[in-house]
Short mmCIF file of C-alpha atoms (C1' of nucleotides) in Angstrom, two decimals:
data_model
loop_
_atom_site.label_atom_id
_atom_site.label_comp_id
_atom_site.label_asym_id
_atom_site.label_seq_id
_atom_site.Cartn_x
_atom_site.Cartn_y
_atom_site.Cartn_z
CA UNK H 16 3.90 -4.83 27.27
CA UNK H 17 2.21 -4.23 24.01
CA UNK H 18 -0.30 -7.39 23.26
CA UNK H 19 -2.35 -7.64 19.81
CA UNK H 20 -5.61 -5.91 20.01
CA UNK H 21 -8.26 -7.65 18.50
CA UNK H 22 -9.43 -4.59 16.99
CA UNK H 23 -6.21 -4.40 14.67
CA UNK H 24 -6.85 -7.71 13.69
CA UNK H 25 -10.11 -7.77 12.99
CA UNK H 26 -10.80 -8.14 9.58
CA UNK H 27 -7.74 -10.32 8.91
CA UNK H 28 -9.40 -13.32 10.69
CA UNK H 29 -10.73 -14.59 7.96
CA UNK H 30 -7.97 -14.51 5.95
CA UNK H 31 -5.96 -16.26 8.36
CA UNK H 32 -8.22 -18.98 8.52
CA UNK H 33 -8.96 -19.27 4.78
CA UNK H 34 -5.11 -19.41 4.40
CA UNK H 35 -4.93 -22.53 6.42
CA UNK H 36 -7.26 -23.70 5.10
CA UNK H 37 -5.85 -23.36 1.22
CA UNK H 38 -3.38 -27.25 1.22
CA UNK H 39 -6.49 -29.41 2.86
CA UNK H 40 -9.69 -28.98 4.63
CA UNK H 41 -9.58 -28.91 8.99
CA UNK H 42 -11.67 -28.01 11.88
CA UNK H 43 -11.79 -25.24 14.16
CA UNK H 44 -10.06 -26.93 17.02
CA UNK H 45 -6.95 -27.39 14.74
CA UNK H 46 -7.01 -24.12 13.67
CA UNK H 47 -7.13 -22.22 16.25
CA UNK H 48 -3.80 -24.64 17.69
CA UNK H 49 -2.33 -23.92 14.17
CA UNK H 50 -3.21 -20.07 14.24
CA UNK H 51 -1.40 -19.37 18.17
CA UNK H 52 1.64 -21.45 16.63
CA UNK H 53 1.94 -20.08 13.55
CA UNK H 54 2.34 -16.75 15.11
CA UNK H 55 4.34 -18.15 17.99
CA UNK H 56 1.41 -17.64 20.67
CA UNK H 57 1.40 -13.92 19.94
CA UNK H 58 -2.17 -14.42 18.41
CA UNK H 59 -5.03 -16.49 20.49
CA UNK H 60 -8.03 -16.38 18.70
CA UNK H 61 -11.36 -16.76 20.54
CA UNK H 62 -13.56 -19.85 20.08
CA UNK H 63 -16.74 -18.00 19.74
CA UNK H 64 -14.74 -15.71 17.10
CA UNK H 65 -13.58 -18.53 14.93
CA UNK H 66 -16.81 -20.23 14.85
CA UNK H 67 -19.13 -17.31 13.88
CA UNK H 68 -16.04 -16.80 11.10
CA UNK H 69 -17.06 -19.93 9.69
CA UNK H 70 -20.55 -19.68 9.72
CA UNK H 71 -20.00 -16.19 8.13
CA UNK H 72 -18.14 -17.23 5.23
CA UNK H 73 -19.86 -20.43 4.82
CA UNK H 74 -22.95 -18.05 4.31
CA UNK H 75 -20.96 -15.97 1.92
CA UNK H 76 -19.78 -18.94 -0.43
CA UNK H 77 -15.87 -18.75 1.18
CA UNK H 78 -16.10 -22.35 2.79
CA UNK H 79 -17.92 -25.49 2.63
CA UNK H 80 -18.63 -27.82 5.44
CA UNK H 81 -18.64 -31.61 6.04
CA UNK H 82 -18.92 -33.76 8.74
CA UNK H 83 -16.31 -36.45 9.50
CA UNK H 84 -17.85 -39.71 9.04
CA UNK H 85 -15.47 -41.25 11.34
CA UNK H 86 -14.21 -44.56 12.23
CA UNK H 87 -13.78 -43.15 15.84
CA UNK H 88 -12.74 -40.14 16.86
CA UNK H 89 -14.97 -37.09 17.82
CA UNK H 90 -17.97 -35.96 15.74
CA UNK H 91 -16.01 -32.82 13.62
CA UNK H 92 -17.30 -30.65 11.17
CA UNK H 93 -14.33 -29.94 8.68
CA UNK H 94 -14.26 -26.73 6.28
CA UNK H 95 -13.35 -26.75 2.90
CA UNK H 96 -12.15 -23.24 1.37
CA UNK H 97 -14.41 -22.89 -2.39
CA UNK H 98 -13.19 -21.24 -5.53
CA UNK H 99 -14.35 -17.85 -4.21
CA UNK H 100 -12.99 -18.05 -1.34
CA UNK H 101 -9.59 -18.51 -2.61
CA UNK H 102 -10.22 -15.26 -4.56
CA UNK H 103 -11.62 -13.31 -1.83
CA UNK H 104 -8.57 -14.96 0.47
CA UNK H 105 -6.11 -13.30 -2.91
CA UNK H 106 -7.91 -9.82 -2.94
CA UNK H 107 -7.49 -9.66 1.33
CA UNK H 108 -3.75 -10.56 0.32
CA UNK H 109 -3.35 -7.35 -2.01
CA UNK H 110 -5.57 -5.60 0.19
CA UNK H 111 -3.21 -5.69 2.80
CA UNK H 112 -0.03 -4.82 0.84
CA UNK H 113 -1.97 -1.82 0.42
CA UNK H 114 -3.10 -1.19 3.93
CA UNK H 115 -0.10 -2.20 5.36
CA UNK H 116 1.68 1.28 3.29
CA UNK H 117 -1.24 3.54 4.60
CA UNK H 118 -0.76 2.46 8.21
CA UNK H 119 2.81 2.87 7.92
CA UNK H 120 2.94 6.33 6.60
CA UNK H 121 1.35 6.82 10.12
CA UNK H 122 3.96 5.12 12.34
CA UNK H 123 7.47 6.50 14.28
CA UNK H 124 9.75 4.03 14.44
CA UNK H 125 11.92 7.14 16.03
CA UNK H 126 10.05 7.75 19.45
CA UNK T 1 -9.69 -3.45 -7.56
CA UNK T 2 -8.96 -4.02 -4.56
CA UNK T 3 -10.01 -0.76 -1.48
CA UNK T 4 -8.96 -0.14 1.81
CA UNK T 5 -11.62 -1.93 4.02
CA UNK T 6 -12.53 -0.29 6.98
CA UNK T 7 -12.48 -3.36 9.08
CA UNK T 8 -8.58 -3.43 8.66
CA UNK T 9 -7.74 -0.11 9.38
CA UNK T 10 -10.36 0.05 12.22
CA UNK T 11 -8.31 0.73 15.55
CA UNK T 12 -5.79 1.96 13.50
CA UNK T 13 -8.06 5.42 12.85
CA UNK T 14 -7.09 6.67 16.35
CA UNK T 15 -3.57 6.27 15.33
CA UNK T 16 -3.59 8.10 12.65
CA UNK T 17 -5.28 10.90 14.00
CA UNK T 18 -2.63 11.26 17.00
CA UNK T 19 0.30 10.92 14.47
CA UNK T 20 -1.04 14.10 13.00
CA UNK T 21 -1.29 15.83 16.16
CA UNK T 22 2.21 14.61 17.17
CA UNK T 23 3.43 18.30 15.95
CA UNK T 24 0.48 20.39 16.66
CA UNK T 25 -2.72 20.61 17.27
CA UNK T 26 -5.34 20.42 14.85
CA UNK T 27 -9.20 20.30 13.58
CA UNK T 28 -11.24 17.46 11.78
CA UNK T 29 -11.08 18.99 8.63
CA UNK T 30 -8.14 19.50 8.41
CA UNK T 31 -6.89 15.93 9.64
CA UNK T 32 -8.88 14.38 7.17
CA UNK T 33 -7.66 16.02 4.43
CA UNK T 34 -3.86 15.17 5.60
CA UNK T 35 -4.91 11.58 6.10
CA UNK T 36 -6.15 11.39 2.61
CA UNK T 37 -3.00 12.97 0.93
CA UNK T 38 -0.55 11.20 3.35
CA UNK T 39 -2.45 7.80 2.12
CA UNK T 40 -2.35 9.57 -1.38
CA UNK T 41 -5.83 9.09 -1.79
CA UNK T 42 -5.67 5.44 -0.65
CA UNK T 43 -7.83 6.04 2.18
CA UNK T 44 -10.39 8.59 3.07
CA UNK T 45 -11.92 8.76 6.70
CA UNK T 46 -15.57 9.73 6.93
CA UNK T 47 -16.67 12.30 8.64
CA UNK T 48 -18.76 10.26 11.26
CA UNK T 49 -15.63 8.32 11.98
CA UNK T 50 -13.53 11.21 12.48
CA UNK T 51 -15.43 13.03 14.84
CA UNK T 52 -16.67 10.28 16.72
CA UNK T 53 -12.94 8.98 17.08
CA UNK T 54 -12.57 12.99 18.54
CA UNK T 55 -15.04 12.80 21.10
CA UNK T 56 -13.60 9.46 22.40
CA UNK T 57 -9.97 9.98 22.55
CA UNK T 58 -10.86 13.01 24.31
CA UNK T 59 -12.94 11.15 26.52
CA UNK T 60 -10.09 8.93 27.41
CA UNK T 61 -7.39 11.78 27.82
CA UNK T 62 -5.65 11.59 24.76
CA UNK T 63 -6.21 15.01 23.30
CA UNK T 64 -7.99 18.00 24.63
CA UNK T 65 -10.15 20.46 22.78
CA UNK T 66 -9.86 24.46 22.34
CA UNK T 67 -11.97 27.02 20.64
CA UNK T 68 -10.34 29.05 17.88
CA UNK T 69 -11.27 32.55 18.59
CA UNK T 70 -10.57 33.78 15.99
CA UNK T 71 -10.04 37.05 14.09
CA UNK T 72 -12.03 35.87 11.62
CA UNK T 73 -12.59 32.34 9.66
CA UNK T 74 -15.32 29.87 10.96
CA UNK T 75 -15.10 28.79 14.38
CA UNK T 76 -13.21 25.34 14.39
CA UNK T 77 -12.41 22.81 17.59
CA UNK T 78 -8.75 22.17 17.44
CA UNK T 79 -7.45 19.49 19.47
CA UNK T 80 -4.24 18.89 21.15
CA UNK T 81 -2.53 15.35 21.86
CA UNK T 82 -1.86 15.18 25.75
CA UNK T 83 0.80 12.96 27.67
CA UNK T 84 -1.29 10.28 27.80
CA UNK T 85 -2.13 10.38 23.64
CA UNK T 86 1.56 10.21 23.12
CA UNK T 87 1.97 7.45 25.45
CA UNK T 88 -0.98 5.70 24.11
CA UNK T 89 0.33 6.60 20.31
CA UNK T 90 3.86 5.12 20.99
CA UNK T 91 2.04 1.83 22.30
CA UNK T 92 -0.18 1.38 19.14
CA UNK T 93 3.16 1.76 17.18
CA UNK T 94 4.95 -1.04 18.83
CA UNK T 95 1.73 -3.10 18.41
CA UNK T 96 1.41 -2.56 14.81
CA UNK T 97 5.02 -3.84 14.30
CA UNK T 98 3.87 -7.27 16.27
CA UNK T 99 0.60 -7.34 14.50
CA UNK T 100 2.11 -6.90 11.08
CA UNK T 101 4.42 -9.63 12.24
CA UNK T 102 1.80 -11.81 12.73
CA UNK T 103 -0.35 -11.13 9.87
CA UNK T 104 2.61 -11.53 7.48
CA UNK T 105 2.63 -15.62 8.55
CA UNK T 106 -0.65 -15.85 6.89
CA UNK T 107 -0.30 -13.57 3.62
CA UNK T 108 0.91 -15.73 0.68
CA UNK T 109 2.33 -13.12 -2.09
CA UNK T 110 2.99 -16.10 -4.41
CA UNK T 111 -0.77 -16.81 -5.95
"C1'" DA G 28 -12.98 -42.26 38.91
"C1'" DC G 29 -12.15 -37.88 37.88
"C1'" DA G 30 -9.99 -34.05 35.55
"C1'" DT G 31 -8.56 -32.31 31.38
"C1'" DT G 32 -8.68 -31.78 26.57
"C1'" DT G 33 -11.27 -31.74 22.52
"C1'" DA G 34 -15.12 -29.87 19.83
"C1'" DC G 35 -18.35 -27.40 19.60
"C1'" DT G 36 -23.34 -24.22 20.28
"C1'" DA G 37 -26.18 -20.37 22.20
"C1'" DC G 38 -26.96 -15.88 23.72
"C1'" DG G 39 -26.50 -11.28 24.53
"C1'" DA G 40 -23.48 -7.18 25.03
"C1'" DC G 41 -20.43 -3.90 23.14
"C1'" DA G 42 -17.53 -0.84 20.38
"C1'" DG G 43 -16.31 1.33 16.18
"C1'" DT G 44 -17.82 2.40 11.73
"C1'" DC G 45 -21.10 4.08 8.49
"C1'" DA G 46 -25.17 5.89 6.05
"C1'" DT G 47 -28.07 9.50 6.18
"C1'" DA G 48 -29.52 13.90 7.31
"C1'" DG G 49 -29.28 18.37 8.79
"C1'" DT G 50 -27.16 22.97 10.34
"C1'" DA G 51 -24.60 26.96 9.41
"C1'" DC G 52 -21.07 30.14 7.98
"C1'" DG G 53 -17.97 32.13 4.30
"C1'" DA G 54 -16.32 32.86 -0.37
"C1'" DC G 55 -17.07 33.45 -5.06
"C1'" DA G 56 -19.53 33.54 -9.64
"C1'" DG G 57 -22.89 35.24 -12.53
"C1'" DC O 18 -27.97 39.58 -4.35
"C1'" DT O 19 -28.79 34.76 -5.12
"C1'" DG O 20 -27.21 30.34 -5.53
"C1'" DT O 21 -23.68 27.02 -5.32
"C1'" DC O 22 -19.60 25.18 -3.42
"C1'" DG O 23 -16.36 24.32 0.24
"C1'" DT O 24 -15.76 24.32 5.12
"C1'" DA O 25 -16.87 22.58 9.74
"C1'" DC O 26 -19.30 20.31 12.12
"C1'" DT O 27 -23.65 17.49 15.13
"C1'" DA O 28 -27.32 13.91 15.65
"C1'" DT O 29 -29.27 9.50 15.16
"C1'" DG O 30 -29.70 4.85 14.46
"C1'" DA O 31 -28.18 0.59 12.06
"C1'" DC O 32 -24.82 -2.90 11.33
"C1'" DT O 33 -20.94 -6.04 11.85
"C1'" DG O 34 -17.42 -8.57 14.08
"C1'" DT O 35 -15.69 -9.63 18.42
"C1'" DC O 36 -16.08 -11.14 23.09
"C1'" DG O 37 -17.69 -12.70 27.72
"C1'" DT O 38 -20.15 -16.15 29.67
"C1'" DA O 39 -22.19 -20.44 29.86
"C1'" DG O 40 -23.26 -24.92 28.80
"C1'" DT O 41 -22.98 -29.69 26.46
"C1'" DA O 42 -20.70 -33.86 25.61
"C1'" DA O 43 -17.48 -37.28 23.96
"C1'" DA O 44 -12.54 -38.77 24.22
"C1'" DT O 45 -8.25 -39.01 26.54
"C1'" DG O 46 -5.04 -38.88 30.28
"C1'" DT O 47 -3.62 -40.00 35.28
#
DNA sequence: ACATTTACTACGACAGTCATAGTACGACAG
DNA sequence: CTGTCGTACTATGACTGTCGTAGTAAATGT
């Protein structure tokens, strides 16, 4: 039984995050939930992997974080995707079109 | 313009290699000159990267390495794929078809 | 009341890639 | 016959992203 290696992945965390992250800001506890069902609990990212994502691309200008002044609820610190990272989340998207043909020049579908 | 990251094709490099040596065996230069014309010219594998994916997939029994003694022409190290390389090569296939699967759910072509 | 879920943070290890550098042989041009 | 280019590697050390492990602490469920 085949499961995703993180290695293939890797790389394309980012973009999965800054893609749910593109309608309204969230947090990485939702995330992550939205993430495994989004791909139907075929993907589990790793807390520690997530949140060193969003440090890294808050460093890099790709996010921007705020804390929940809430009215209840637990302490959260939401992330906000910024006009470059809504580029850089486009260029992974042609970037992949592209890798996606390499790779598959590579593959037998006939084995 | 939008490359080829390494990042994404990472873990994908041993893959590659073994689809080339699906037929017969081979040497580094060679197999990086087919991966760069089978990509056409999309992706180039370094050197460093190459050989160091060799050494490894050797060291995990999924190709073997022979001398050329050769009649000639600079001594090269071919390498063969072995059972377990196949095996291993047909797994990485049916990954890739989950993977892409999953990375698909978070690729927007519409933007 | 106690366990579980939520929501993180810290730290260090590891693997694969990459930059850089160097070796060495053969072919071919001028 | 000398120098450059293409071939065919090896060595070393840095870097990046991921992961294992651990710990904290508030909120929610039973």
């Amino acid at each position: 039984m085949s499961n995703i290696s993180s290695d293939v992945i890797r790389g394309y965390n980012d973009t999965m995050i800054l893609y749910l992250l593109w309608e309204q800001p969230s947090y990485g506890y939702e995330i992550s939930k939205q993430i495994k069902s989004l791909s139907e609990e075929k993907y589990i990212i790793k807390e520690t992997t997530l949140y060193s994502a969003f440090t890294r691309m808050e460093k890099n200008g790709y996010v921007e974080s705020f804390s929940s002044d809430e009215n209840g609820g637990k302490r959260r610190t939401y992330y906000r995707i910024t006009d470059a990272g809504r580029q850089y989340y486009k260029e992974k998207c042609s970037e992949w079109h592209l890798t996606k043909d390499v790779i598959e020049n590579f593959i037998r579908d006939d084995i």
